[in-house]
Tab-separated table of C-alpha atoms in Angstrom:
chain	number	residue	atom	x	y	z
A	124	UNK	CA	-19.639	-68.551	-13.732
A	125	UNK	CA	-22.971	-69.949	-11.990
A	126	UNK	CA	-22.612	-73.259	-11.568
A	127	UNK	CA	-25.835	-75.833	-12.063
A	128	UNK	CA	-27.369	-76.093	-9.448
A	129	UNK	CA	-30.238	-76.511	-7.549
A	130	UNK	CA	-33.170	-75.221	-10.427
A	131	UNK	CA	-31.227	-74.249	-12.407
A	132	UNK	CA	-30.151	-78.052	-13.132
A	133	UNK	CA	-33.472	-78.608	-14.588
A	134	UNK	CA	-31.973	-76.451	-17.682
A	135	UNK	CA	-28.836	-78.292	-17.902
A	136	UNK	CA	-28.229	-75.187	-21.116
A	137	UNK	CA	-28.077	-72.774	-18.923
A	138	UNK	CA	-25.261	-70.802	-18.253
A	139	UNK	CA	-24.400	-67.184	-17.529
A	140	UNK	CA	-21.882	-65.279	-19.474
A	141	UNK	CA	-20.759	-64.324	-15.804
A	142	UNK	CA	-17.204	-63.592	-15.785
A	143	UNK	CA	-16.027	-61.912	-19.147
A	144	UNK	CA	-14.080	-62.512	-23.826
A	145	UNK	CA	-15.401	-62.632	-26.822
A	146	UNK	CA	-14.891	-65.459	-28.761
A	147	UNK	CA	-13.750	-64.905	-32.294
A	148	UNK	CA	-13.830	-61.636	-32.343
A	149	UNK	CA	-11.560	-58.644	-32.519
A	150	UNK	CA	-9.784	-55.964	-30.882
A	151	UNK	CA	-11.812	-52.402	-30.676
A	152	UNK	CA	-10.993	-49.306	-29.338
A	153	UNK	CA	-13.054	-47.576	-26.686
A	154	UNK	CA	-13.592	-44.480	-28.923
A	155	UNK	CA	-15.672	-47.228	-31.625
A	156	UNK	CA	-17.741	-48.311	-28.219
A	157	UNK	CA	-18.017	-44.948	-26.000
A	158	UNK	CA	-20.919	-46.687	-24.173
A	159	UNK	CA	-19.505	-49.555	-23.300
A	160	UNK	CA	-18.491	-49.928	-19.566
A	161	UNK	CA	-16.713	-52.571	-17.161
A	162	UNK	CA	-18.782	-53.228	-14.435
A	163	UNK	CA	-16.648	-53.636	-10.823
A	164	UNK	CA	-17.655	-55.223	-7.494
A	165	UNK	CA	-15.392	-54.159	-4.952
A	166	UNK	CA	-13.142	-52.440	-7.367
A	167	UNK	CA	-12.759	-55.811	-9.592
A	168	UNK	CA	-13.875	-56.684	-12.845
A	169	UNK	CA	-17.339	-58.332	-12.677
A	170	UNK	CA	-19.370	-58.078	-16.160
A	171	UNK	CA	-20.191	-55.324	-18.925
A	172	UNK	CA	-22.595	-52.906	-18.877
A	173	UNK	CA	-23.911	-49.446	-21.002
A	174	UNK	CA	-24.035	-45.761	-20.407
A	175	UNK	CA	-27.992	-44.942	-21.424
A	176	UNK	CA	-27.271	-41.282	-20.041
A	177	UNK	CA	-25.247	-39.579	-18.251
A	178	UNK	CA	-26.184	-41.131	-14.306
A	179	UNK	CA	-27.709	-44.265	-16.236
A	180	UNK	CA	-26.035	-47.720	-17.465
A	181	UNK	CA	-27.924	-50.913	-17.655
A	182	UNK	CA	-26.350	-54.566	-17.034
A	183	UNK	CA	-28.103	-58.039	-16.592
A	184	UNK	CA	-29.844	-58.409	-13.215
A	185	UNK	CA	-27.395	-61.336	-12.711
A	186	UNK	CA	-24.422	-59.496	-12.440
A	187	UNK	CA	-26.077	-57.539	-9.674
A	188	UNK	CA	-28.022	-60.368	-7.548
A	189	UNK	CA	-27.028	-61.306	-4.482
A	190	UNK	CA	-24.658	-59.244	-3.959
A	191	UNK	CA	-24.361	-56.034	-1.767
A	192	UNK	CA	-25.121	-52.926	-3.610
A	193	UNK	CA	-23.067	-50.488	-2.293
A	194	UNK	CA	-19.700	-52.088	-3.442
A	195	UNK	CA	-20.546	-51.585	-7.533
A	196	UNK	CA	-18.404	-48.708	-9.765
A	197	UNK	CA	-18.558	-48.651	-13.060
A	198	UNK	CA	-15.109	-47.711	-15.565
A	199	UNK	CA	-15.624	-45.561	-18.402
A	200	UNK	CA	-13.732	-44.404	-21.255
A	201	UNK	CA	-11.212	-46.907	-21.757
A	202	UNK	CA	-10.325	-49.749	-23.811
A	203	UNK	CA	-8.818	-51.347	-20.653
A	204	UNK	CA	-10.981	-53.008	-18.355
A	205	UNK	CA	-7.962	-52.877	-15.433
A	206	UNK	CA	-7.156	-48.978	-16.461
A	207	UNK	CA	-7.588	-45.872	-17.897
A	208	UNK	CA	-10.839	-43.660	-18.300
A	209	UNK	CA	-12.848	-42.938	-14.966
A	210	UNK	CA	-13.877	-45.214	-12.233
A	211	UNK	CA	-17.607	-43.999	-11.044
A	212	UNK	CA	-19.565	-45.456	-8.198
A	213	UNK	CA	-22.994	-46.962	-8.317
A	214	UNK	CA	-25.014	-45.193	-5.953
A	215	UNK	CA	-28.804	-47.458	-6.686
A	216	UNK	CA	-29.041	-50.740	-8.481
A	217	UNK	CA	-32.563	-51.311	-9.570
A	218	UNK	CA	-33.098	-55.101	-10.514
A	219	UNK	CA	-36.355	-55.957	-12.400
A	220	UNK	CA	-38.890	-57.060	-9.999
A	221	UNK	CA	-39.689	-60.112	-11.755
A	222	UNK	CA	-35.793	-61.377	-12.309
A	223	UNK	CA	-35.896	-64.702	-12.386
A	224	UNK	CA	-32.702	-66.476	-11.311
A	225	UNK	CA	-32.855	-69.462	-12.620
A	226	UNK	CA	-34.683	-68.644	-15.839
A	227	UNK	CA	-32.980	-65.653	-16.283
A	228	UNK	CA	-35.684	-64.057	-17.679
A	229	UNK	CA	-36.471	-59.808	-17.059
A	230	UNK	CA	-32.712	-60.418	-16.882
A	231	UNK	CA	-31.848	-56.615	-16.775
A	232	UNK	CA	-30.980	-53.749	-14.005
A	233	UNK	CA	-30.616	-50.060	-14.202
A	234	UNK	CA	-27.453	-48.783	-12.414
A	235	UNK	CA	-27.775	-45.380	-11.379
A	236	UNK	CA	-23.818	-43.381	-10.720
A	237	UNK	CA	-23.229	-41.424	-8.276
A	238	UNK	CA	-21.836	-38.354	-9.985
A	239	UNK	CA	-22.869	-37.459	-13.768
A	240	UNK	CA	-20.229	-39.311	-16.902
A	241	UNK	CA	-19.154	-36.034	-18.795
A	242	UNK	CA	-19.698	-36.944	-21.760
A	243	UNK	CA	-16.488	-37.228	-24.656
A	244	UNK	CA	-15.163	-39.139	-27.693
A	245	UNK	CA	-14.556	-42.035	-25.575
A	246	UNK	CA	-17.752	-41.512	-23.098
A	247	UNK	CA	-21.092	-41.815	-24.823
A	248	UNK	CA	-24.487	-42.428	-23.918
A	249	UNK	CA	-25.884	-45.498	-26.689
A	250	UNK	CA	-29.456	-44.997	-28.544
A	251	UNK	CA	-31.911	-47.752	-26.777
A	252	UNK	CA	-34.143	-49.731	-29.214
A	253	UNK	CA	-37.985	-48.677	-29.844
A	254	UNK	CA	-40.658	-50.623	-27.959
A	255	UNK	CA	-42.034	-53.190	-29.783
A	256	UNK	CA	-39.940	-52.937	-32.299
A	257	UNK	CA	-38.557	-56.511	-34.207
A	258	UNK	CA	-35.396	-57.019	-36.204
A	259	UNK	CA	-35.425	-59.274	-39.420
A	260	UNK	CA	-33.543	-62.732	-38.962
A	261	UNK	CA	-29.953	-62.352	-40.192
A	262	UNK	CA	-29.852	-58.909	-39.057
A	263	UNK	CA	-26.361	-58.247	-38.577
A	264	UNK	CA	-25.526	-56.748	-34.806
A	265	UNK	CA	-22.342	-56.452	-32.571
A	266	UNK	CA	-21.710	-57.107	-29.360
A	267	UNK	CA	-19.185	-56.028	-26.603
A	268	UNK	CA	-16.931	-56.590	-23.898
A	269	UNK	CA	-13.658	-58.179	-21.743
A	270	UNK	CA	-14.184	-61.696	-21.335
A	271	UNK	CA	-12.753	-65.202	-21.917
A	272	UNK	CA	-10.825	-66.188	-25.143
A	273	UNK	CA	-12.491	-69.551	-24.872
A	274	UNK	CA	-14.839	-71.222	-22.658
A	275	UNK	CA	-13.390	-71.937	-19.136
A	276	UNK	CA	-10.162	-69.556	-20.195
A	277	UNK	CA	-8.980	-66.921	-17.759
A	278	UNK	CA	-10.795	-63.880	-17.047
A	279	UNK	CA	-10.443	-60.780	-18.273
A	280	UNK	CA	-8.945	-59.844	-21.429
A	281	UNK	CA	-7.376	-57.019	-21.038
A	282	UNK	CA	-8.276	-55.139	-24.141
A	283	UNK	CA	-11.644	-54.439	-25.001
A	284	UNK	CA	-13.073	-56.808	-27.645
A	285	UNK	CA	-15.995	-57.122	-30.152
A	286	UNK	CA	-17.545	-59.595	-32.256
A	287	UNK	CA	-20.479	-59.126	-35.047
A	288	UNK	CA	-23.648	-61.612	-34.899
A	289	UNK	CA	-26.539	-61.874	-36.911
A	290	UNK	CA	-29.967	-62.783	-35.456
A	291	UNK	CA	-31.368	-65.819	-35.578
A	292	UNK	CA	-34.845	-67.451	-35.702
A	293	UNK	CA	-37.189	-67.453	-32.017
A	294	UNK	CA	-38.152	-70.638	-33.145
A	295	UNK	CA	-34.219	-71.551	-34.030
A	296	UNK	CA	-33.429	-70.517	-30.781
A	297	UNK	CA	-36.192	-72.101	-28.991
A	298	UNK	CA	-35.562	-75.357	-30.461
A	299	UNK	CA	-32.049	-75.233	-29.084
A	300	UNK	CA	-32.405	-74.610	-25.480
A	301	UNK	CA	-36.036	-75.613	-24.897
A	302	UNK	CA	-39.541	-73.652	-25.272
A	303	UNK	CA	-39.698	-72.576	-21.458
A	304	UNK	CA	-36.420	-71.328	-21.601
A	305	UNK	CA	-36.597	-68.666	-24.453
A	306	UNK	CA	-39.144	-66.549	-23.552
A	307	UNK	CA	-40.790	-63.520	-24.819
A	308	UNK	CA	-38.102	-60.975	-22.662
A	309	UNK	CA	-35.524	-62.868	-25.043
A	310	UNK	CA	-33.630	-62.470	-28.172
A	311	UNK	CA	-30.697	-64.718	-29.740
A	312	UNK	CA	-28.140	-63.947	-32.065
A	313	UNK	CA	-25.074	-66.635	-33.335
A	314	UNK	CA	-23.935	-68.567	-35.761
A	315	UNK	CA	-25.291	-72.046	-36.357
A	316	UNK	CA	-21.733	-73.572	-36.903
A	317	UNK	CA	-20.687	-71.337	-33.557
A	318	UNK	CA	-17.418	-70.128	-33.403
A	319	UNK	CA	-17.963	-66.350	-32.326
A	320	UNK	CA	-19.993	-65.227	-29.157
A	321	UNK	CA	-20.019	-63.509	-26.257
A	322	UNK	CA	-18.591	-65.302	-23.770
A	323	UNK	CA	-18.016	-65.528	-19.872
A	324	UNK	CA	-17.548	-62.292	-18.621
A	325	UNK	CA	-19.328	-60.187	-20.986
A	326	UNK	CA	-22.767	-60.512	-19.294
A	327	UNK	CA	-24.600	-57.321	-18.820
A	328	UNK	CA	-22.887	-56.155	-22.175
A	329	UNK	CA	-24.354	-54.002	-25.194
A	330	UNK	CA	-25.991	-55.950	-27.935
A	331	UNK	CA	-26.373	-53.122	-30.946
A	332	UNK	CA	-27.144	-52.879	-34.112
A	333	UNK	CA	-26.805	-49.724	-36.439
A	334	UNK	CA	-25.894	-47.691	-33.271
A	335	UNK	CA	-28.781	-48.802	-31.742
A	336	UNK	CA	-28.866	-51.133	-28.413
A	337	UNK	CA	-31.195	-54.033	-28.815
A	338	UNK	CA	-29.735	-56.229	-26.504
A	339	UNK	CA	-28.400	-57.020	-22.832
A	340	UNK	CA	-25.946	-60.574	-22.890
A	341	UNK	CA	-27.453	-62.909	-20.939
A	342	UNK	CA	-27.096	-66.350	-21.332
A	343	UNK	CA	-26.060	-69.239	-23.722
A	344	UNK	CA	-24.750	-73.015	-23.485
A	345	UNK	CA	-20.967	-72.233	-22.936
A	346	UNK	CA	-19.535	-69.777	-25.283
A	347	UNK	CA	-19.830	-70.009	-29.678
A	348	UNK	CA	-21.051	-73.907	-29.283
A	349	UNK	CA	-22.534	-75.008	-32.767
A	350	UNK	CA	-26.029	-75.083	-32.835
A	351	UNK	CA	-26.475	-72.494	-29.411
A	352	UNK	CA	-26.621	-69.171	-30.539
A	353	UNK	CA	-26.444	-66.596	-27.788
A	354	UNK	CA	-29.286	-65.400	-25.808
A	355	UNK	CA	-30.005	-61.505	-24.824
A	356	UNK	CA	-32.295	-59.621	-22.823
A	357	UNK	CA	-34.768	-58.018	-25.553
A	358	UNK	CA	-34.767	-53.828	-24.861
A	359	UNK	CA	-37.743	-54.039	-27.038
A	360	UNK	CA	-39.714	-55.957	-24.950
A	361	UNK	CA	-42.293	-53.689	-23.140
A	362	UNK	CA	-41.731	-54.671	-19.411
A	363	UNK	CA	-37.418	-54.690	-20.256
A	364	UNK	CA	-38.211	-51.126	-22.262
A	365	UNK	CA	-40.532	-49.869	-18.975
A	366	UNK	CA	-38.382	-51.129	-16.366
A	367	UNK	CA	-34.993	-48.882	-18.019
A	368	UNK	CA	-36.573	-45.724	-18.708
A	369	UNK	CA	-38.905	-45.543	-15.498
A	370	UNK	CA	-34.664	-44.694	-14.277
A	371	UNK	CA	-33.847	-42.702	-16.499
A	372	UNK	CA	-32.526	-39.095	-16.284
């Protein structure tokens, strides 16, 4: 998790789902999420992330800041985020060129793999939302992942989990964490009592909604706190849309 520091103190709400379950949610297989993948650094366990073809996956650009590029593989097919499926390794990470760190906003990069994912029941490419397009409020949506049970718990789960959220209001959202914050690259889903959300650990995850991915996790105050639904990089958005399929195959 990134601590509060520095500029990002000024958003004292601010807090990356950064190492990985979700919170009331339930177990999936990998077969009912072929796209999903576990994102390592240095063979371990770092966020989530989503085949968008065979050489492609996206993740949020935090996951892949700061760090050195060369030591990222991704693990596909597998419910497991510690075994099973295929381990594949990154060869380019391309991080939006306006990522904002403390904002978190543009808060997406493309991963390209090193060898092609052949594709199977439990390895699927996932259907990326239509520029400009906007989903009702209440629209019903699942996300993804290995993460914490709870906020602060241990990290990872080892079986891959799942949790369903509907949409909520920008203006909902906005009020919550602050009009600067929530931008136009943003989307939020949640409950208003809280008690199910992605949580630390799932950043970089699929956000989808009738098989289609609208969102990257991103963001949110702690994990499934009442009256913080969870924030997402928006696929729809033109310059998060351009970015991912400027990469693609």
């Amino acid at each position: 998790m990134i601590h509060q520091t520095g500029e990002l103190s000024r958003f004292p709400h601010i807090l990356p789902k950064f190492d990985g379950r979700i919170v009331g949610g339930y177990e999936v297989e990998i077969e009912d999420f072929p796209y999903q993948l576990a994102l390592l650094h240095v063979g371990k366990p770092l966020c989530g992330a989503s085949i968008v073809s065979s050489k492609t996956a996206i993740t949020a650009a935090h996951c892949t800041h700061d760090r050195i590029q060369t030591n990222y593989s991704v693990r596909a097919g597998s419910s497991f985020i510690e075994s099973g499926g295929i381990v594949i390794d990154v060869n380019e990470v391309h991080e939006h060129p306006k990522f904002d760190r403390y904002l978190l906003d543009y808060d997406v990069s493309v991963l390209k793999l090193a060898e092609p994912l052949v594709f199977s029941p439990f390895i699927q490419p996932v259907k990326l939302d239509e520029k400009g397009r906007e989903l009702e409020p209440g629209h019903m949506c699942t996300v993804s992942g290995w993460g914490t049970l709870s906020w602060g718990g241990s990290f990872p789960t080892k079986k891959l989990q799942a949790v369903d959220v509907p949409k909520v209001l920008d203006m909902v959202c906005r009020n919550a964490y602050g009009h600067k914050k929530v931008t136009n690259r943003m989307i939020c889903h949640g409950y208003g009592d809280g008690g199910k959300d992605a949580c630390q650990g799932d950043s970089g995850g699929p956000l989808v909604c009738d098989g289609v991915q609208i969102g990257i996790v991103s963001f949110g105050n702690r994990c499934a706190v009442k009256g913080y639904p969870g924030v997402y990089s928006k696929i729809s958005e033109e310059s998060i849309h351009d970015h991912i399929t400027k990469f693609l195959d």
